[in-house]
Amino acid sequence: MSGFLGNLLDGLAAIALAVGLPIAAGGTPPLAHGYVEGEYLRIAAPSAGMLESMSVARGAQVAAGAPLFAIDRATARAERDRLAAALAQARAQRADLATGKRAQEVAVLTAQKVRAEAALRYSTAELARQQELVARKVSSPDKLDQARAAFDRDRGQLAEADAQLAVAALPARPEQLRAADETVTQAEAALAQAERRLADLAPVAPTAALVEDTLYNPGEWVPAGSPVVSLLPPERVKLVLFVPETTLAGVVPGGGLTVRCDACPPGLSARVTRIASQAEYTPPVIYSVGSREKLVFRVEARMETTSGRPLNPGLPVDVWLADVRPAGAGQ
């Protein structure tokens, strides 16, 4: 019986080789054919301008946070500086409203109070003297009335000086302080927006990646929103497979796959991330005589083990079901 099975496997292998199908080490035809696909990050600036500098080159590896390029930022810097000055002015006005009058102004009011106190002492003494003279019938009632009026006047001026000193120590009205706070908040928001716009004109790499392409040269005009650098992070390299409907039942999201490609080391594996809900005909890019006219389902998978570097997009691959449990499956 074992001899019969061996002959059968040898026959299947011969047929697979005749029609161009790869064969696994155990003589099992692949579950599906596919290719490597990259999900590129195309980095652009939100505003148009001349490309000031390019900090990366095609084919280079770039670290997360590393500068990529810079659009001319002279206008953006000037606007940022203007808004920074406006914020400083708003904060100074708010602080001025909260501290009352200046020391020099308080000194003037204090001098006015001293003068009012001196005037009141004189008018108080004059009133007492006139009262005594009128009582002795030496002075006329008119002079007594004048002395009493001067006393009332000087007493009122002293009260006014006291009130002015008290007001000088107070901050502005609550409504004025709230309005000043709103002005400061608006100025801070405008400055933050200008800082963000300035940073957007010189973006950095959002993650470690391969610089797949640079699309402009320094000195060229870059339209707003036009990609300048194309990045390919290693985690955004995926496999696109086309599984025949007859074998789709063995493929589940999270299921493991064994991967093989030309010149790739052994032991590559991937895990299924997505299965299309509708079937399609095998695309022309998959050159397999045995499955050319069959209905297949598009399946996407992420590599779990690699050869030390991401597989190149467009590389043809063949996959087999791995003898592992899907991620997250129960025991």
CSV table of C-alpha atoms in Angstrom, one decimal:
chain,number,residue,atom,x,y,z
A,1,MET,CA,0.0,0.0,0.0
A,2,SER,CA,2.9,2.4,0.9
A,3,GLY,CA,4.4,1.7,-2.5
A,4,PHE,CA,1.1,2.6,-4.2
A,5,LEU,CA,0.9,5.9,-2.3
A,6,GLY,CA,4.5,6.7,-3.1
A,7,ASN,CA,3.8,6.1,-6.8
A,8,LEU,CA,0.7,8.2,-6.6
A,9,LEU,CA,2.5,11.2,-5.0
A,10,ASP,CA,5.3,10.9,-7.6
A,11,GLY,CA,2.7,11.0,-10.3
A,12,LEU,CA,1.0,14.1,-8.9
A,13,ALA,CA,4.4,15.8,-8.6
A,14,ALA,CA,5.2,15.0,-12.2
A,15,ILE,CA,1.8,16.4,-13.4
A,16,ALA,CA,2.3,19.5,-11.3
A,17,LEU,CA,5.7,20.1,-12.8
A,18,ALA,CA,4.3,19.5,-16.3
A,19,VAL,CA,1.7,22.3,-15.9
A,20,GLY,CA,4.1,24.7,-14.1
A,21,LEU,CA,2.9,24.3,-10.4
A,22,PRO,CA,5.5,24.5,-7.7
A,23,ILE,CA,5.8,21.5,-5.4
A,24,ALA,CA,6.4,21.6,-1.7
A,25,ALA,CA,9.1,19.5,0.0
A,26,GLY,CA,6.5,16.9,0.9
A,27,GLY,CA,5.1,16.7,-2.6
A,28,THR,CA,1.9,18.7,-1.8
A,29,PRO,CA,0.8,21.3,-4.5
A,30,PRO,CA,0.5,24.8,-3.2
A,31,LEU,CA,-2.8,26.0,-1.8
A,32,ALA,CA,-2.7,29.2,-3.8
A,33,HIS,CA,-0.5,31.5,-5.9
A,34,GLY,CA,0.0,35.2,-5.3
A,35,TYR,CA,2.4,38.0,-5.1
A,36,VAL,CA,3.8,40.6,-2.6
A,37,GLU,CA,2.1,44.0,-2.5
A,38,GLY,CA,3.1,47.1,-0.7
A,39,GLU,CA,0.9,49.7,1.0
A,40,TYR,CA,2.8,52.9,0.4
A,41,LEU,CA,2.8,56.0,2.5
A,42,ARG,CA,2.8,59.0,0.1
A,43,ILE,CA,4.0,62.0,2.1
A,44,ALA,CA,2.8,65.4,0.8
A,45,ALA,CA,2.7,69.0,2.1
A,46,PRO,CA,-0.7,70.8,2.5
A,47,SER,CA,0.5,74.0,0.8
A,48,ALA,CA,2.1,74.6,-2.5
A,49,GLY,CA,5.7,76.0,-2.7
A,50,MET,CA,9.2,75.4,-4.0
A,51,LEU,CA,10.9,72.3,-2.7
A,52,GLU,CA,13.6,73.8,-0.5
A,53,SER,CA,15.5,70.6,0.4
A,54,MET,CA,15.3,66.8,0.2
A,55,SER,CA,16.7,64.9,3.1
A,56,VAL,CA,16.3,61.3,1.9
A,57,ALA,CA,17.3,59.3,-1.2
A,58,ARG,CA,15.6,56.5,-3.1
A,59,GLY,CA,16.3,53.1,-1.7
A,60,ALA,CA,17.5,54.4,1.7
A,61,GLN,CA,16.1,53.3,5.0
A,62,VAL,CA,14.7,56.1,7.1
A,63,ALA,CA,14.0,56.1,10.9
A,64,ALA,CA,10.8,57.2,12.5
A,65,GLY,CA,10.9,61.0,13.1
A,66,ALA,CA,13.7,61.6,10.6
A,67,PRO,CA,13.2,64.7,8.3
A,68,LEU,CA,12.0,63.9,4.8
A,69,PHE,CA,11.9,67.2,2.8
A,70,ALA,CA,11.1,70.9,3.3
A,71,ILE,CA,8.9,73.2,1.3
A,72,ASP,CA,9.9,76.9,1.3
A,73,ARG,CA,8.9,78.2,4.7
A,74,ALA,CA,9.8,81.9,4.6
A,75,THR,CA,6.1,83.1,4.5
A,76,ALA,CA,5.1,80.6,7.1
A,77,ARG,CA,7.9,81.6,9.5
A,78,ALA,CA,6.9,85.3,9.1
A,79,GLU,CA,3.3,84.5,9.9
A,80,ARG,CA,4.3,82.4,12.9
A,81,ASP,CA,6.5,85.3,14.2
A,82,ARG,CA,3.6,87.8,13.8
A,83,LEU,CA,1.2,85.6,15.7
A,84,ALA,CA,3.8,85.0,18.5
A,85,ALA,CA,4.1,88.8,18.9
A,86,ALA,CA,0.3,89.1,19.0
A,87,LEU,CA,0.1,86.5,21.7
A,88,ALA,CA,2.8,88.3,23.8
A,89,GLN,CA,0.8,91.6,23.4
A,90,ALA,CA,-2.4,89.9,24.5
A,91,ARG,CA,-0.7,88.3,27.6
A,92,ALA,CA,0.8,91.7,28.5
A,93,GLN,CA,-2.5,93.4,28.3
A,94,ARG,CA,-4.1,90.7,30.5
A,95,ALA,CA,-1.4,91.0,33.1
A,96,ASP,CA,-1.8,94.8,33.1
A,97,LEU,CA,-5.5,94.5,33.8
A,98,ALA,CA,-4.9,92.2,36.7
A,99,THR,CA,-2.3,94.3,38.5
A,100,GLY,CA,-4.0,97.7,38.9
A,101,LYS,CA,-2.2,101.0,38.3
A,102,ARG,CA,1.5,101.4,38.1
A,103,ALA,CA,3.6,102.4,41.1
A,104,GLN,CA,4.3,105.9,39.7
A,105,GLU,CA,0.5,106.5,39.3
A,106,VAL,CA,-0.1,105.3,42.9
A,107,ALA,CA,2.6,107.8,44.0
A,108,VAL,CA,0.8,110.7,42.4
A,109,LEU,CA,-2.5,109.7,44.1
A,110,THR,CA,-0.7,109.4,47.4
A,111,ALA,CA,0.7,112.9,47.1
A,112,GLN,CA,-2.8,114.2,46.3
A,113,LYS,CA,-4.1,112.6,49.5
A,114,VAL,CA,-1.3,114.2,51.5
A,115,ARG,CA,-2.2,117.6,50.1
A,116,ALA,CA,-5.9,117.0,50.8
A,117,GLU,CA,-5.1,116.0,54.4
A,118,ALA,CA,-3.1,119.2,54.9
A,119,ALA,CA,-5.9,121.3,53.4
A,120,LEU,CA,-8.4,119.6,55.7
A,121,ARG,CA,-6.3,120.3,58.8
A,122,TYR,CA,-6.2,123.9,57.9
A,123,SER,CA,-9.9,124.2,57.2
A,124,THR,CA,-10.7,122.3,60.4
A,125,ALA,CA,-8.6,124.8,62.4
A,126,GLU,CA,-10.1,127.8,60.6
A,127,LEU,CA,-13.7,126.5,61.3
A,128,ALA,CA,-13.0,126.2,65.0
A,129,ARG,CA,-11.5,129.7,65.1
A,130,GLN,CA,-14.4,131.3,63.3
A,131,GLN,CA,-16.9,129.5,65.6
A,132,GLU,CA,-15.1,130.9,68.6
A,133,LEU,CA,-15.0,134.5,67.1
A,134,VAL,CA,-18.6,134.4,66.1
A,135,ALA,CA,-19.5,133.2,69.6
A,136,ARG,CA,-17.6,136.2,71.0
A,137,LYS,CA,-19.3,138.4,68.4
A,138,VAL,CA,-15.9,139.4,67.1
A,139,SER,CA,-16.3,137.9,63.6
A,140,SER,CA,-19.3,138.0,61.2
A,141,PRO,CA,-21.5,134.9,60.4
A,142,ASP,CA,-20.4,135.2,56.8
A,143,LYS,CA,-16.8,134.2,57.6
A,144,LEU,CA,-18.1,131.3,59.6
A,145,ASP,CA,-20.1,130.1,56.7
A,146,GLN,CA,-17.0,130.4,54.4
A,147,ALA,CA,-14.9,128.4,56.9
A,148,ARG,CA,-17.6,125.7,57.1
A,149,ALA,CA,-17.8,125.4,53.3
A,150,ALA,CA,-14.0,125.2,53.1
A,151,PHE,CA,-14.0,122.4,55.7
A,152,ASP,CA,-16.7,120.4,53.8
A,153,ARG,CA,-14.7,120.9,50.5
A,154,ASP,CA,-11.4,119.7,52.0
A,155,ARG,CA,-13.1,116.8,53.7
A,156,GLY,CA,-14.6,115.7,50.4
A,157,GLN,CA,-11.3,116.0,48.5
A,158,LEU,CA,-9.7,113.8,51.1
A,159,ALA,CA,-12.4,111.2,50.7
A,160,GLU,CA,-11.9,111.3,47.0
A,161,ALA,CA,-8.2,110.8,47.3
A,162,ASP,CA,-8.8,107.8,49.5
A,163,ALA,CA,-11.2,106.3,47.0
A,164,GLN,CA,-8.8,106.8,44.1
A,165,LEU,CA,-6.0,105.0,46.0
A,166,ALA,CA,-8.3,102.1,46.7
A,167,VAL,CA,-9.4,101.8,43.1
A,168,ALA,CA,-5.7,102.0,42.0
A,169,ALA,CA,-5.0,98.8,43.9
A,170,LEU,CA,-7.9,96.9,42.2
A,171,PRO,CA,-7.7,94.9,39.0
A,172,ALA,CA,-10.0,95.5,36.1
A,173,ARG,CA,-13.7,94.5,36.2
A,174,PRO,CA,-14.4,90.7,35.9
A,175,GLU,CA,-15.9,91.3,32.5
A,176,GLN,CA,-12.8,93.0,31.2
A,177,LEU,CA,-10.6,90.2,32.6
A,178,ARG,CA,-12.7,87.5,30.9
A,179,ALA,CA,-12.5,89.4,27.6
A,180,ALA,CA,-8.7,89.6,28.0
A,181,ASP,CA,-8.6,85.8,28.7
A,182,GLU,CA,-10.6,85.1,25.5
A,183,THR,CA,-8.2,87.3,23.5
A,184,VAL,CA,-5.2,85.3,24.9
A,185,THR,CA,-6.9,82.0,24.1
A,186,GLN,CA,-7.6,83.0,20.5
A,187,ALA,CA,-4.0,84.2,20.1
A,188,GLU,CA,-2.6,80.9,21.5
A,189,ALA,CA,-4.8,78.9,19.1
A,190,ALA,CA,-3.7,81.0,16.1
A,191,LEU,CA,-0.1,80.5,17.0
A,192,ALA,CA,-0.5,76.8,17.4
A,193,GLN,CA,-2.1,76.6,14.0
A,194,ALA,CA,0.8,78.6,12.5
A,195,GLU,CA,3.3,76.2,14.2
A,196,ARG,CA,1.5,73.2,12.8
A,197,ARG,CA,1.4,74.7,9.3
A,198,LEU,CA,5.2,75.3,9.6
A,199,ALA,CA,5.8,71.8,10.7
A,200,ASP,CA,3.6,70.4,7.8
A,201,LEU,CA,5.9,72.1,5.3
A,202,ALA,CA,8.8,70.0,6.7
A,203,PRO,CA,7.3,66.6,7.5
A,204,VAL,CA,9.1,63.7,9.2
A,205,ALA,CA,8.8,60.0,8.7
A,206,PRO,CA,5.8,58.7,10.6
A,207,THR,CA,7.5,55.3,11.0
A,208,ALA,CA,10.7,53.5,10.0
A,209,ALA,CA,10.4,52.7,6.3
A,210,LEU,CA,12.1,52.2,3.0
A,211,VAL,CA,12.3,55.3,0.8
A,212,GLU,CA,10.6,53.8,-2.3
A,213,ASP,CA,10.7,56.9,-4.4
A,214,THR,CA,11.3,60.7,-4.4
A,215,LEU,CA,9.0,62.5,-6.9
A,216,TYR,CA,10.5,66.0,-7.0
A,217,ASN,CA,13.9,67.6,-7.0
A,218,PRO,CA,15.0,70.7,-4.9
A,219,GLY,CA,14.1,73.9,-6.7
A,220,GLU,CA,10.9,72.5,-8.3
A,221,TRP,CA,7.5,73.8,-7.6
A,222,VAL,CA,5.3,71.3,-5.7
A,223,PRO,CA,1.5,71.7,-5.9
A,224,ALA,CA,-0.5,71.5,-2.7
A,225,GLY,CA,-1.2,67.9,-1.6
A,226,SER,CA,1.1,66.4,-4.2
A,227,PRO,CA,3.2,63.5,-2.8
A,228,VAL,CA,6.9,64.3,-2.6
A,229,VAL,CA,8.2,61.0,-1.0
A,230,SER,CA,6.8,57.5,-1.1
A,231,LEU,CA,7.6,55.3,1.9
A,232,LEU,CA,7.2,51.5,2.4
A,233,PRO,CA,7.1,50.5,6.1
A,234,PRO,CA,8.0,46.8,6.6
A,235,GLU,CA,4.8,46.2,8.4
A,236,ARG,CA,2.8,47.4,5.4
A,237,VAL,CA,4.1,44.7,3.1
A,238,LYS,CA,1.4,42.0,2.6
A,239,LEU,CA,0.7,39.0,0.5
A,240,VAL,CA,-2.2,39.0,-2.1
A,241,LEU,CA,-3.3,35.4,-2.8
A,242,PHE,CA,-5.9,33.9,-5.0
A,243,VAL,CA,-7.4,30.7,-3.4
A,244,PRO,CA,-9.6,28.4,-5.5
A,245,GLU,CA,-13.1,28.1,-4.3
A,246,THR,CA,-12.7,24.4,-3.8
A,247,THR,CA,-10.0,24.9,-1.1
A,248,LEU,CA,-11.3,28.1,0.4
A,249,ALA,CA,-12.9,26.2,3.3
A,250,GLY,CA,-9.5,25.5,4.8
A,251,VAL,CA,-8.6,29.2,4.9
A,252,VAL,CA,-9.8,31.3,7.8
A,253,PRO,CA,-8.9,34.8,9.1
A,254,GLY,CA,-6.0,34.4,11.5
A,255,GLY,CA,-5.0,31.1,10.0
A,256,GLY,CA,-1.3,30.3,9.4
A,257,LEU,CA,0.3,29.9,6.0
A,258,THR,CA,3.7,28.5,4.8
A,259,VAL,CA,5.2,30.8,2.1
A,260,ARG,CA,7.8,30.0,-0.6
A,261,CYS,CA,9.3,32.1,-3.3
A,262,ASP,CA,12.2,31.9,-5.7
A,263,ALA,CA,15.6,32.6,-3.9
A,264,CYS,CA,13.8,33.0,-0.6
A,265,PRO,CA,15.1,31.1,2.5
A,266,PRO,CA,12.9,28.3,3.9
A,267,GLY,CA,10.7,28.8,6.9
A,268,LEU,CA,8.7,31.8,5.8
A,269,SER,CA,5.3,32.1,7.3
A,270,ALA,CA,2.3,34.4,7.1
A,271,ARG,CA,-1.1,34.8,8.7
A,272,VAL,CA,-4.4,35.5,6.9
A,273,THR,CA,-5.9,38.9,7.6
A,274,ARG,CA,-8.7,39.2,5.0
A,275,ILE,CA,-10.8,37.0,2.7
A,276,ALA,CA,-12.9,38.6,-0.1
A,277,SER,CA,-16.6,38.0,0.1
A,278,GLN,CA,-17.0,37.6,-3.7
A,279,ALA,CA,-15.2,35.3,-6.2
A,280,GLU,CA,-13.4,36.5,-9.3
A,281,TYR,CA,-11.5,34.9,-12.2
A,282,THR,CA,-7.8,34.3,-11.7
A,283,PRO,CA,-6.1,37.6,-12.7
A,284,PRO,CA,-3.6,37.4,-15.6
A,285,VAL,CA,-0.7,38.2,-13.3
A,286,ILE,CA,-1.0,34.7,-11.8
A,287,TYR,CA,0.6,32.4,-14.5
A,288,SER,CA,-0.8,29.0,-13.6
A,289,VAL,CA,-2.3,26.8,-16.4
A,290,GLY,CA,-4.1,24.6,-13.9
A,291,SER,CA,-6.1,27.5,-12.3
A,292,ARG,CA,-6.3,30.1,-15.1
A,293,GLU,CA,-10.0,29.6,-15.7
A,294,LYS,CA,-11.1,28.8,-12.2
A,295,LEU,CA,-13.0,31.0,-9.8
A,296,VAL,CA,-10.8,32.2,-7.0
A,297,PHE,CA,-11.1,34.4,-3.9
A,298,ARG,CA,-8.7,37.2,-3.1
A,299,VAL,CA,-7.0,36.6,0.3
A,300,GLU,CA,-4.6,38.9,2.1
A,301,ALA,CA,-2.0,37.9,4.6
A,302,ARG,CA,0.7,39.5,6.7
A,303,MET,CA,4.2,38.0,6.9
A,304,GLU,CA,5.2,36.7,10.3
A,305,THR,CA,8.7,35.6,9.5
A,306,THR,CA,10.9,37.1,6.8
A,307,SER,CA,14.4,36.7,5.3
A,308,GLY,CA,15.6,39.7,7.4
A,309,ARG,CA,14.3,42.3,5.0
A,310,PRO,CA,10.8,42.9,3.6
A,311,LEU,CA,9.9,41.0,0.4
A,312,ASN,CA,9.9,43.1,-2.7
A,313,PRO,CA,6.5,44.1,-4.0
A,314,GLY,CA,5.6,42.2,-7.1
A,315,LEU,CA,7.5,39.1,-6.1
A,316,PRO,CA,5.5,35.9,-6.9
A,317,VAL,CA,4.8,33.6,-4.0
A,318,ASP,CA,3.2,30.2,-3.4
A,319,VAL,CA,1.5,29.3,-0.1
A,320,TRP,CA,0.5,26.1,1.7
A,321,LEU,CA,-1.7,25.8,4.8
A,322,ALA,CA,0.5,25.7,7.9
A,323,ASP,CA,0.0,23.1,10.5
A,324,VAL,CA,-0.7,25.8,13.2
A,325,ARG,CA,-3.8,27.1,14.9
A,326,PRO,CA,-5.3,30.4,13.9
A,327,ALA,CA,-4.3,33.3,16.1
A,328,GLY,CA,-6.7,33.6,19.0
A,329,ALA,CA,-8.2,30.2,18.6
A,330,GLY,CA,-9.2,28.2,21.6
A,331,GLN,CA,-7.3,25.3,22.9
